[in-house]
CSV table of N, CA and C in Angstrom, one decimal:
chain,number,residue,atom,x,y,z
A,1,MET,N,77.2,91.9,98.8
A,1,MET,CA,76.7,90.6,98.6
A,1,MET,C,77.6,89.9,97.5
A,2,THR,N,77.9,88.7,97.7
A,2,THR,CA,78.6,88.0,96.6
A,2,THR,C,77.6,87.5,95.5
A,3,SER,N,78.1,87.4,94.4
A,3,SER,CA,77.3,87.0,93.2
A,3,SER,C,76.9,85.6,93.3
A,4,ALA,N,75.6,85.3,92.9
A,4,ALA,CA,75.1,83.9,92.9
A,4,ALA,C,75.0,83.4,91.5
A,5,GLU,N,75.6,84.1,90.5
A,5,GLU,CA,75.5,83.7,89.1
A,5,GLU,C,76.3,82.4,88.9
A,6,GLU,N,75.8,81.7,87.9
A,6,GLU,CA,76.5,80.5,87.5
A,6,GLU,C,77.9,80.7,87.0
A,7,LYS,N,78.8,79.9,87.4
A,7,LYS,CA,80.2,80.0,86.9
A,7,LYS,C,80.5,78.8,85.9
A,8,THR,N,81.2,79.1,84.9
A,8,THR,CA,81.6,78.1,83.9
A,8,THR,C,82.7,77.2,84.5
A,9,ALA,N,82.5,75.9,84.2
A,9,ALA,CA,83.5,75.0,84.7
A,9,ALA,C,84.9,75.2,84.1
A,10,ILE,N,85.9,75.1,84.8
A,10,ILE,CA,87.3,75.2,84.3
A,10,ILE,C,87.8,73.8,83.9
A,11,GLU,N,88.2,73.7,82.7
A,11,GLU,CA,88.7,72.4,82.2
A,11,GLU,C,90.2,72.6,81.9
A,12,ILE,N,91.0,71.7,82.5
A,12,ILE,CA,92.5,71.8,82.3
A,12,ILE,C,93.0,70.4,82.2
A,13,ASP,N,93.8,70.1,81.2
A,13,ASP,CA,94.4,68.8,81.1
A,13,ASP,C,95.6,68.7,82.1
A,14,THR,N,96.5,69.7,82.0
A,14,THR,CA,97.7,69.7,82.8
A,14,THR,C,97.9,71.1,83.3
A,15,PRO,N,97.9,71.3,84.6
A,15,PRO,CA,98.1,72.7,85.1
A,15,PRO,C,99.5,73.2,84.8
A,16,ASP,N,99.6,74.5,84.5
A,16,ASP,CA,100.9,75.1,84.2
A,16,ASP,C,101.5,75.6,85.5
A,17,ASP,N,102.5,74.9,86.0
A,17,ASP,CA,103.2,75.2,87.3
A,17,ASP,C,104.0,76.4,87.2
A,18,SER,N,104.3,77.0,86.0
A,18,SER,CA,105.2,78.1,86.0
A,18,SER,C,104.6,79.3,86.7
A,19,PHE,N,103.3,79.5,86.6
A,19,PHE,CA,102.7,80.7,87.3
A,19,PHE,C,102.8,80.5,88.8
A,20,VAL,N,102.6,79.3,89.3
A,20,VAL,CA,102.8,79.1,90.7
A,20,VAL,C,104.2,79.4,91.2
A,21,GLN,N,105.1,79.0,90.4
A,21,GLN,CA,106.6,79.3,90.7
A,21,GLN,C,106.8,80.8,90.7
A,22,MET,N,106.2,81.5,89.7
A,22,MET,CA,106.3,82.9,89.7
A,22,MET,C,105.8,83.6,90.9
A,23,ILE,N,104.6,83.1,91.4
A,23,ILE,CA,104.0,83.7,92.6
A,23,ILE,C,104.9,83.4,93.8
A,24,LYS,N,105.4,82.2,93.9
A,24,LYS,CA,106.3,81.9,95.0
A,24,LYS,C,107.5,82.8,95.0
A,25,LYS,N,108.1,83.1,93.9
A,25,LYS,CA,109.2,84.0,93.8
A,25,LYS,C,108.9,85.5,94.1
A,26,THR,N,107.7,85.9,93.8
A,26,THR,CA,107.4,87.3,93.9
A,26,THR,C,106.6,87.7,95.2
A,27,GLY,N,106.6,86.7,96.1
A,27,GLY,CA,106.0,87.1,97.5
A,27,GLY,C,105.0,86.1,98.0
A,28,GLY,N,104.7,85.0,97.4
A,28,GLY,CA,103.7,84.1,97.9
A,28,GLY,C,104.3,82.7,98.0
A,29,PRO,N,105.3,82.5,98.9
A,29,PRO,CA,106.0,81.2,98.9
A,29,PRO,C,105.2,80.1,99.4
A,30,ASN,N,104.1,80.3,100.1
A,30,ASN,CA,103.3,79.2,100.7
A,30,ASN,C,102.0,79.0,99.9
A,31,VAL,N,101.9,79.5,98.7
A,31,VAL,CA,100.7,79.3,97.9
A,31,VAL,C,100.2,77.9,97.8
A,32,GLN,N,101.2,77.0,97.6
A,32,GLN,CA,100.8,75.6,97.4
A,32,GLN,C,100.3,74.9,98.7
A,33,ASN,N,100.4,75.6,99.8
A,33,ASN,CA,99.8,75.0,101.0
A,33,ASN,C,98.3,75.0,101.0
A,34,CYS,N,97.7,75.8,100.1
A,34,CYS,CA,96.3,76.0,100.1
A,34,CYS,C,95.5,74.8,99.8
A,35,TYR,N,94.6,74.4,100.6
A,35,TYR,CA,93.7,73.2,100.3
A,35,TYR,C,92.3,73.7,100.1
A,36,GLN,N,92.0,74.9,99.9
A,36,GLN,CA,90.7,75.5,99.5
A,36,GLN,C,89.7,75.3,100.6
A,37,CYS,N,90.0,75.6,101.8
A,37,CYS,CA,89.1,75.5,102.9
A,37,CYS,C,88.0,76.6,102.9
A,38,GLY,N,88.4,77.7,102.3
A,38,GLY,CA,87.5,78.8,102.2
A,38,GLY,C,87.5,79.8,103.4
A,39,THR,N,88.4,79.6,104.3
A,39,THR,CA,88.5,80.5,105.5
A,39,THR,C,88.8,81.9,105.0
A,40,CYS,N,89.7,82.0,104.0
A,40,CYS,CA,90.1,83.4,103.5
A,40,CYS,C,88.9,84.1,103.0
A,41,SER,N,88.1,83.5,102.1
A,41,SER,CA,86.9,84.1,101.5
A,41,SER,C,85.9,84.4,102.5
A,42,GLY,N,85.7,83.5,103.5
A,42,GLY,CA,84.7,83.6,104.5
A,42,GLY,C,84.9,84.7,105.5
A,43,SER,N,86.2,85.1,105.6
A,43,SER,CA,86.5,86.1,106.6
A,43,SER,C,86.9,87.5,106.0
A,44,CYS,N,86.8,87.5,104.6
A,44,CYS,CA,87.2,88.7,103.9
A,44,CYS,C,86.1,89.8,103.9
A,45,PRO,N,86.5,91.0,104.5
A,45,PRO,CA,85.5,92.1,104.5
A,45,PRO,C,85.1,92.6,103.1
A,46,ALA,N,86.1,92.6,102.2
A,46,ALA,CA,85.8,93.0,100.8
A,46,ALA,C,84.9,92.0,100.1
A,47,GLY,N,85.1,90.7,100.4
A,47,GLY,CA,84.3,89.7,99.8
A,47,GLY,C,82.9,89.7,100.3
A,48,SER,N,82.6,90.2,101.5
A,48,SER,CA,81.2,90.3,101.9
A,48,SER,C,80.4,91.4,101.3
A,49,ARG,N,81.1,92.3,100.6
A,49,ARG,CA,80.4,93.4,99.9
A,49,ARG,C,80.6,93.4,98.4
A,50,THR,N,81.4,92.5,97.9
A,50,THR,CA,81.7,92.5,96.4
A,50,THR,C,81.7,91.0,96.0
A,51,ASN,N,82.0,90.8,94.7
A,51,ASN,CA,82.1,89.4,94.3
A,51,ASN,C,83.6,88.9,94.4
A,52,TYR,N,84.3,89.5,95.2
A,52,TYR,CA,85.7,89.1,95.4
A,52,TYR,C,85.8,87.9,96.3
A,53,LEU,N,86.5,86.9,95.7
A,53,LEU,CA,86.7,85.6,96.5
A,53,LEU,C,88.2,85.3,96.4
A,54,VAL,N,88.9,85.5,97.5
A,54,VAL,CA,90.3,85.2,97.6
A,54,VAL,C,90.6,83.8,97.2
A,55,ARG,N,89.8,82.9,97.7
A,55,ARG,CA,89.9,81.5,97.4
A,55,ARG,C,89.9,81.2,95.9
A,56,LEU,N,89.0,81.8,95.2
A,56,LEU,CA,88.9,81.6,93.7
A,56,LEU,C,90.2,82.0,93.0
A,57,ILE,N,90.7,83.2,93.4
A,57,ILE,CA,91.9,83.6,92.7
A,57,ILE,C,93.0,82.7,93.0
A,58,ILE,N,93.2,82.3,94.3
A,58,ILE,CA,94.2,81.3,94.6
A,58,ILE,C,94.0,80.0,93.9
A,59,ARG,N,92.8,79.5,93.8
A,59,ARG,CA,92.6,78.3,93.0
A,59,ARG,C,93.0,78.4,91.6
A,60,LYS,N,92.6,79.5,91.0
A,60,LYS,CA,93.0,79.7,89.6
A,60,LYS,C,94.5,79.8,89.4
A,61,ALA,N,95.1,80.4,90.4
A,61,ALA,CA,96.6,80.5,90.3
A,61,ALA,C,97.2,79.1,90.4
A,62,LEU,N,96.7,78.3,91.4
A,62,LEU,CA,97.2,76.9,91.5
A,62,LEU,C,97.0,76.1,90.3
A,63,LEU,N,95.9,76.4,89.5
A,63,LEU,CA,95.7,75.7,88.3
A,63,LEU,C,96.5,76.2,87.1
A,64,GLY,N,97.3,77.3,87.4
A,64,GLY,CA,98.1,77.9,86.3
A,64,GLY,C,97.4,78.8,85.4
A,65,LEU,N,96.2,79.3,85.8
A,65,LEU,CA,95.4,80.2,85.0
A,65,LEU,C,95.9,81.6,85.1
A,66,LYS,N,97.1,81.8,84.7
A,66,LYS,CA,97.7,83.2,84.9
A,66,LYS,C,96.9,84.3,84.3
A,67,GLU,N,96.5,84.2,83.1
A,67,GLU,CA,95.8,85.2,82.4
A,67,GLU,C,94.5,85.6,83.1
A,68,GLN,N,93.7,84.5,83.5
A,68,GLN,CA,92.5,84.8,84.3
A,68,GLN,C,92.7,85.5,85.6
A,69,CYS,N,93.9,85.2,86.2
A,69,CYS,CA,94.2,85.8,87.5
A,69,CYS,C,94.6,87.3,87.3
A,70,ILE,N,95.6,87.5,86.4
A,70,ILE,CA,96.1,88.8,86.4
A,70,ILE,C,95.2,89.8,85.7
A,71,SER,N,94.3,89.3,84.9
A,71,SER,CA,93.3,90.3,84.2
A,71,SER,C,92.0,90.5,85.0
A,72,SER,N,91.9,89.8,86.1
A,72,SER,CA,90.7,89.9,86.9
A,72,SER,C,90.6,91.2,87.6
A,73,PRO,N,89.5,92.0,87.4
A,73,PRO,CA,89.4,93.2,88.2
A,73,PRO,C,89.3,92.9,89.7
A,74,GLU,N,88.7,91.7,90.1
A,74,GLU,CA,88.6,91.4,91.5
A,74,GLU,C,89.9,91.3,92.2
A,75,LEU,N,91.0,91.0,91.5
A,75,LEU,CA,92.3,91.0,92.1
A,75,LEU,C,92.6,92.2,92.8
A,76,TRP,N,92.0,93.3,92.4
A,76,TRP,CA,92.3,94.6,93.0
A,76,TRP,C,91.3,95.0,94.1
A,77,TYR,N,90.4,94.1,94.4
A,77,TYR,CA,89.4,94.4,95.5
A,77,TYR,C,90.0,94.2,96.9
A,78,CYS,N,91.0,93.5,97.0
A,78,CYS,CA,91.7,93.2,98.3
A,78,CYS,C,92.2,94.5,98.9
A,79,THR,N,91.8,94.8,100.1
A,79,THR,CA,92.2,96.0,100.8
A,79,THR,C,93.5,95.8,101.7
A,80,THR,N,94.1,94.6,101.6
A,80,THR,CA,95.2,94.2,102.3
A,80,THR,C,95.1,94.4,103.8
A,81,CYS,N,93.9,94.0,104.3
A,81,CYS,CA,93.7,94.1,105.8
A,81,CYS,C,94.3,92.9,106.6
A,82,TYR,N,94.7,91.9,105.9
A,82,TYR,CA,95.4,90.7,106.4
A,82,TYR,C,94.5,89.8,107.3
A,83,THR,N,93.2,90.0,107.2
A,83,THR,CA,92.3,89.1,108.0
A,83,THR,C,92.4,87.7,107.5
A,84,CYS,N,92.5,87.5,106.2
A,84,CYS,CA,92.6,86.1,105.7
A,84,CYS,C,94.0,85.5,106.1
A,85,THR,N,95.0,86.3,106.1
A,85,THR,CA,96.3,85.8,106.5
A,85,THR,C,96.3,85.4,108.0
A,86,ASP,N,95.7,86.2,108.8
A,86,ASP,CA,95.6,85.9,110.2
A,86,ASP,C,94.8,84.6,110.5
A,87,ARG,N,93.8,84.3,109.7
A,87,ARG,CA,93.0,83.2,109.9
A,87,ARG,C,93.3,81.9,109.1
A,88,CYS,N,94.2,82.0,108.2
A,88,CYS,CA,94.5,80.8,107.3
A,88,CYS,C,95.2,79.7,108.1
A,89,PRO,N,94.5,78.5,108.1
A,89,PRO,CA,95.1,77.4,108.9
A,89,PRO,C,96.3,76.8,108.3
A,90,GLN,N,96.6,77.1,107.0
A,90,GLN,CA,97.8,76.5,106.3
A,90,GLN,C,98.9,77.5,106.1
A,91,ASP,N,98.9,78.6,106.7
A,91,ASP,CA,99.9,79.6,106.6
A,91,ASP,C,100.2,80.0,105.1
A,92,VAL,N,99.1,80.0,104.3
A,92,VAL,CA,99.3,80.4,102.9
A,92,VAL,C,99.7,81.9,102.8
A,93,LYS,N,99.3,82.7,103.7
A,93,LYS,CA,99.4,84.1,103.6
A,93,LYS,C,98.7,84.7,102.4
A,94,PRO,N,97.4,84.5,102.3
A,94,PRO,CA,96.7,84.9,101.1
A,94,PRO,C,96.9,86.3,100.7
A,95,THR,N,97.0,87.3,101.6
A,95,THR,CA,97.3,88.7,101.3
A,95,THR,C,98.6,88.8,100.5
A,96,ASP,N,99.6,88.1,100.9
A,96,ASP,CA,100.9,88.1,100.2
A,96,ASP,C,100.8,87.5,98.8
A,97,VAL,N,100.0,86.4,98.7
A,97,VAL,CA,99.7,85.8,97.4
A,97,VAL,C,99.1,86.8,96.5
A,98,ILE,N,98.0,87.5,97.0
A,98,ILE,CA,97.3,88.5,96.2
A,98,ILE,C,98.3,89.6,95.7
A,99,LYS,N,99.1,90.0,96.7
A,99,LYS,CA,100.1,91.1,96.3
A,99,LYS,C,101.1,90.6,95.3
A,100,ALA,N,101.5,89.3,95.4
A,100,ALA,CA,102.4,88.7,94.4
A,100,ALA,C,101.8,88.7,93.0
A,101,ILE,N,100.5,88.3,93.0
A,101,ILE,CA,99.8,88.2,91.7
A,101,ILE,C,99.6,89.6,91.1
A,102,ARG,N,99.4,90.6,92.0
A,102,ARG,CA,99.3,92.0,91.5
A,102,ARG,C,100.6,92.4,90.9
A,103,ASN,N,101.7,92.1,91.6
A,103,ASN,CA,103.0,92.4,91.0
A,103,ASN,C,103.2,91.9,89.6
A,104,VAL,N,102.8,90.6,89.4
A,104,VAL,CA,102.8,90.0,88.1
A,104,VAL,C,101.9,90.8,87.1
A,105,ALA,N,100.7,91.1,87.6
A,105,ALA,CA,99.7,91.8,86.8
A,105,ALA,C,100.2,93.1,86.3
A,106,VAL,N,100.8,93.9,87.2
A,106,VAL,CA,101.3,95.2,86.9
A,106,VAL,C,102.4,95.1,85.9
A,107,ALA,N,103.3,94.1,86.1
A,107,ALA,CA,104.5,93.9,85.2
A,107,ALA,C,104.0,93.6,83.8
A,108,GLU,N,102.8,93.0,83.7
A,108,GLU,CA,102.3,92.6,82.4
A,108,GLU,C,101.2,93.6,81.9
A,109,GLY,N,101.1,94.7,82.5
A,109,GLY,CA,100.2,95.8,82.0
A,109,GLY,C,98.8,95.8,82.6
A,110,TYR,N,98.5,95.1,83.6
A,110,TYR,CA,97.2,95.1,84.2
A,110,TYR,C,97.2,95.8,85.5
A,111,MET,N,96.3,96.8,85.6
A,111,MET,CA,96.1,97.6,86.9
A,111,MET,C,94.8,98.4,86.7
A,112,LEU,N,94.0,98.4,87.7
A,112,LEU,CA,92.8,99.2,87.7
A,112,LEU,C,93.1,100.6,87.7
A,113,VAL,N,92.4,101.4,87.0
A,113,VAL,CA,92.7,102.8,86.9
A,113,VAL,C,92.8,103.5,88.2
A,114,PRO,N,91.9,103.3,89.2
A,114,PRO,CA,92.1,104.0,90.5
A,114,PRO,C,93.4,103.7,91.1
A,115,HIS,N,93.9,102.4,91.0
A,115,HIS,CA,95.2,102.1,91.6
A,115,HIS,C,96.3,102.8,90.8
A,116,GLN,N,96.2,102.9,89.5
A,116,GLN,CA,97.2,103.5,88.7
A,116,GLN,C,97.2,105.0,89.0
A,117,LYS,N,96.1,105.6,89.3
A,117,LYS,CA,96.0,107.1,89.6
A,117,LYS,C,96.6,107.3,91.0
A,118,THR,N,96.4,106.4,91.9
A,118,THR,CA,97.0,106.5,93.2
A,118,THR,C,98.6,106.4,93.1
A,119,ALA,N,99.0,105.5,92.3
A,119,ALA,CA,100.5,105.4,92.1
A,119,ALA,C,101.1,106.7,91.5
A,120,LEU,N,100.3,107.3,90.5
A,120,LEU,CA,100.8,108.5,90.0
A,120,LEU,C,100.9,109.6,91.0
A,121,LYS,N,99.9,109.6,91.9
A,121,LYS,CA,99.9,110.6,93.0
A,121,LYS,C,101.1,110.5,93.9
A,122,VAL,N,101.5,109.2,94.2
A,122,VAL,CA,102.6,109.0,95.0
A,122,VAL,C,103.9,109.5,94.3
A,123,LEU,N,104.0,109.2,93.0
A,123,LEU,CA,105.1,109.7,92.3
A,123,LEU,C,105.2,111.2,92.2
A,124,GLU,N,104.0,111.8,92.1
A,124,GLU,CA,103.9,113.3,92.0
A,124,GLU,C,104.2,114.0,93.3
A,125,ALA,N,103.5,113.5,94.4
A,125,ALA,CA,103.5,114.2,95.6
A,125,ALA,C,104.1,113.5,96.8
A,126,GLY,N,104.5,112.3,96.6
A,126,GLY,CA,105.2,111.5,97.7
A,126,GLY,C,104.2,110.9,98.6
A,127,HIS,N,102.9,111.0,98.3
A,127,HIS,CA,101.8,110.5,99.2
A,127,HIS,C,100.6,110.2,98.3
A,128,ALA,N,99.9,109.1,98.7
A,128,ALA,CA,98.8,108.7,97.9
A,128,ALA,C,97.6,109.6,97.9
A,129,VAL,N,97.5,110.4,99.0
A,129,VAL,CA,96.4,111.4,99.1
A,129,VAL,C,97.0,112.8,99.4
A,130,PRO,N,97.5,113.4,98.3
A,130,PRO,CA,98.1,114.7,98.6
A,130,PRO,C,97.0,115.7,98.9
A,131,LEU,N,97.3,116.6,99.7
A,131,LEU,CA,96.3,117.6,100.1
A,131,LEU,C,96.4,118.8,99.2
A,132,GLU,N,95.2,119.5,99.0
A,132,GLU,CA,95.2,120.7,98.3
A,132,GLU,C,95.9,121.7,99.2
A,133,LYS,N,97.0,122.2,98.8
A,133,LYS,CA,97.9,122.9,99.7
A,133,LYS,C,97.3,123.9,100.6
A,134,GLU,N,96.8,125.0,100.0
A,134,GLU,CA,96.4,126.2,100.9
A,134,GLU,C,95.2,125.8,101.8
A,135,MET,N,94.2,125.2,101.2
A,135,MET,CA,93.0,124.9,102.0
A,135,MET,C,93.3,124.0,103.1
A,136,TRP,N,93.9,122.9,102.9
A,136,TRP,CA,94.2,121.9,103.9
A,136,TRP,C,95.2,122.4,104.9
A,137,GLU,N,96.2,123.1,104.4
A,137,GLU,CA,97.2,123.6,105.3
A,137,GLU,C,96.6,124.5,106.3
A,138,ASN,N,95.7,125.4,105.8
A,138,ASN,CA,95.0,126.4,106.7
A,138,ASN,C,94.1,125.6,107.7
A,139,LEU,N,93.4,124.6,107.3
A,139,LEU,CA,92.5,123.9,108.1
A,139,LEU,C,93.3,123.1,109.2
A,140,ARG,N,94.4,122.5,108.8
A,140,ARG,CA,95.3,121.8,109.7
A,140,ARG,C,95.8,122.7,110.8
A,141,GLU,N,96.2,123.9,110.4
A,141,GLU,CA,96.7,124.9,111.3
A,141,GLU,C,95.6,125.3,112.3
A,142,LYS,N,94.4,125.6,111.7
A,142,LYS,CA,93.3,126.0,112.5
A,142,LYS,C,93.0,125.0,113.7
A,143,VAL,N,93.1,123.7,113.4
A,143,VAL,CA,92.8,122.8,114.5
A,143,VAL,C,94.0,122.3,115.3
A,144,GLY,N,95.1,123.1,115.1
A,144,GLY,CA,96.2,122.8,116.0
A,144,GLY,C,97.2,121.8,115.5
A,145,LEU,N,97.1,121.5,114.2
A,145,LEU,CA,98.1,120.5,113.6
A,145,LEU,C,99.2,121.3,112.8
A,146,GLU,N,100.2,120.6,112.5
A,146,GLU,CA,101.2,121.2,111.7
A,146,GLU,C,100.6,121.4,110.3
A,147,ARG,N,101.0,122.4,109.6
A,147,ARG,CA,100.4,122.8,108.3
A,147,ARG,C,100.6,121.6,107.3
A,148,VAL,N,101.7,120.9,107.3
A,148,VAL,CA,101.9,119.8,106.4
A,148,VAL,C,102.0,118.5,107.2
A,149,PRO,N,101.3,117.5,106.8
A,149,PRO,CA,101.4,116.2,107.6
A,149,PRO,C,102.8,115.6,107.5
A,150,PRO,N,103.1,114.8,108.5
A,150,PRO,CA,104.5,114.2,108.6
A,150,PRO,C,104.6,113.0,107.6
A,151,ASN,N,104.5,113.3,106.3
A,151,ASN,CA,104.7,112.2,105.3
A,151,ASN,C,105.7,112.8,104.3
A,152,ALA,N,105.9,112.0,103.3
A,152,ALA,CA,106.9,112.4,102.3
A,152,ALA,C,106.6,113.8,101.6
A,153,SER,N,105.3,114.1,101.6
A,153,SER,CA,104.9,115.4,100.9
A,153,SER,C,105.6,116.6,101.7
A,154,ARG,N,106.0,116.4,102.9
A,154,ARG,CA,106.6,117.5,103.6
A,154,ARG,C,108.1,117.7,103.2
A,155,TYR,N,108.6,116.7,102.6
A,155,TYR,CA,110.1,116.7,102.3
A,155,TYR,C,110.3,116.5,100.8
A,156,PRO,N,110.6,117.6,100.1
A,156,PRO,CA,110.8,117.5,98.6
A,156,PRO,C,111.9,116.5,98.3
A,157,GLU,N,112.9,116.4,99.1
A,157,GLU,CA,114.0,115.4,98.8
A,157,GLU,C,113.5,114.0,98.9
A,158,ALA,N,112.5,113.8,99.8
A,158,ALA,CA,111.9,112.4,99.8
A,158,ALA,C,111.1,112.1,98.6
A,159,ILE,N,110.4,113.1,98.1
A,159,ILE,CA,109.6,112.9,96.8
A,159,ILE,C,110.6,112.6,95.7
A,160,GLU,N,111.7,113.3,95.7
A,160,GLU,CA,112.7,113.0,94.6
A,160,GLU,C,113.3,111.6,94.8
A,161,GLU,N,113.5,111.1,96.0
A,161,GLU,CA,113.9,109.7,96.2
A,161,GLU,C,112.9,108.7,95.8
A,162,ILE,N,111.6,109.0,96.0
A,162,ILE,CA,110.6,108.1,95.6
A,162,ILE,C,110.6,108.0,94.0
A,163,LYS,N,110.8,109.2,93.4
A,163,LYS,CA,110.9,109.2,91.9
A,163,LYS,C,112.1,108.4,91.4
A,164,LYS,N,113.2,108.6,92.1
A,164,LYS,CA,114.4,107.8,91.7
A,164,LYS,C,114.2,106.3,91.8
A,165,ILE,N,113.6,105.9,92.9
A,165,ILE,CA,113.3,104.5,93.1
A,165,ILE,C,112.3,104.0,92.1
A,166,ALA,N,111.3,104.7,91.8
A,166,ALA,CA,110.3,104.3,90.7
A,166,ALA,C,111.0,104.2,89.4
A,167,LYS,N,111.9,105.2,89.1
A,167,LYS,CA,112.6,105.1,87.8
A,167,LYS,C,113.5,103.9,87.8
A,168,LYS,N,114.3,103.7,88.8
A,168,LYS,CA,115.3,102.6,88.9
A,168,LYS,C,114.6,101.2,88.7
A,169,THR,N,113.4,101.1,89.4
A,169,THR,CA,112.7,99.8,89.3
A,169,THR,C,111.8,99.7,88.1
A,170,GLY,N,111.6,100.8,87.3
A,170,GLY,CA,110.8,100.8,86.2
A,170,GLY,C,109.3,101.0,86.5
A,171,PHE,N,109.0,101.2,87.8
A,171,PHE,CA,107.6,101.4,88.1
A,171,PHE,C,107.0,102.6,87.5
A,172,ASP,N,107.7,103.7,87.3
A,172,ASP,CA,107.2,104.9,86.7
A,172,ASP,C,106.7,104.6,85.3
A,173,LYS,N,107.5,103.7,84.6
A,173,LYS,CA,107.1,103.4,83.2
A,173,LYS,C,105.8,102.5,83.2
A,174,LEU,N,105.7,101.6,84.1
A,174,LEU,CA,104.6,100.7,84.2
A,174,LEU,C,103.3,101.5,84.4
A,175,VAL,N,103.4,102.5,85.3
A,175,VAL,CA,102.2,103.4,85.6
A,175,VAL,C,101.9,104.3,84.4
A,176,ALA,N,103.0,104.9,83.8
A,176,ALA,CA,102.7,105.8,82.7
A,176,ALA,C,102.2,105.0,81.5
A,177,GLU,N,102.7,103.8,81.3
A,177,GLU,CA,102.2,103.0,80.1
A,177,GLU,C,100.7,102.7,80.3
A,178,LYS,N,100.3,102.4,81.5
A,178,LYS,CA,98.9,102.1,81.8
A,178,LYS,C,98.1,103.3,81.6
A,179,GLU,N,98.6,104.4,82.0
A,179,GLU,CA,97.8,105.7,81.9
A,179,GLU,C,97.5,106.0,80.4
A,180,THR,N,98.5,105.8,79.5
A,180,THR,CA,98.3,106.1,78.1
A,180,THR,C,97.3,105.0,77.5
A,181,GLN,N,97.4,103.8,78.0
A,181,GLN,CA,96.5,102.7,77.4
A,181,GLN,C,95.1,103.0,77.8
A,182,GLU,N,94.8,103.6,78.9
A,182,GLU,CA,93.4,103.8,79.4
A,182,GLU,C,92.8,105.0,78.8
A,183,GLU,N,93.6,106.0,78.3
A,183,GLU,CA,93.0,107.2,77.8
A,183,GLU,C,92.6,107.1,76.3
C-alpha cells in the first residue's frame, strides 16, 4: 500500500536545470517530456506494495531537487520491470530516468546496502547470486543440470574481465567506499 501521510509542500523560486541536464546525459534524454499524468506510478508493481512513486521522483528531478532525488531510499525500489516505460504516453522512459538518477546517486555516494552487497557479489563471483559451490553444484547435477550455471561464475577469465571493467570505470571504488561508510 502507498502511504497516505501528509507531504510537505515544495517551494522553489527557480528550478535548477543542471540536474535535469545531468539526467539527460546519463540515460534519461526524454525526462522533460513528462507532464505528470501518473501512468508510471499507477502501473508500477513496486509502487502498489511500497511508498515508491515514479512520478514523484521524476517531478523532483524536473524541479532540480537533486539531493532529494539521489538520497531517497525509494529511488532503489524500482525493479526495472519497464512497465512504466511501456505505458508512458510521452515516451519519457521512466525506467531509464530512474537508472540515470541512480547512476548520479552512486557517483555521489548514495546506494542502499542490499544493492551495494549485490554489486560486491558481482565483482567477487561474476554473478549477483553466486551459488554455494559444493551444495548447489551437487543439487544441479542431481536434477540433470550442468554443475555450474552458464553465467560468468563458470569462467574465471570472465570474472577477471568484470573486475577490470569495474576498476577502469571506478565502480569498484564506489562500491568499496559505500561499504566502509555503512560499517
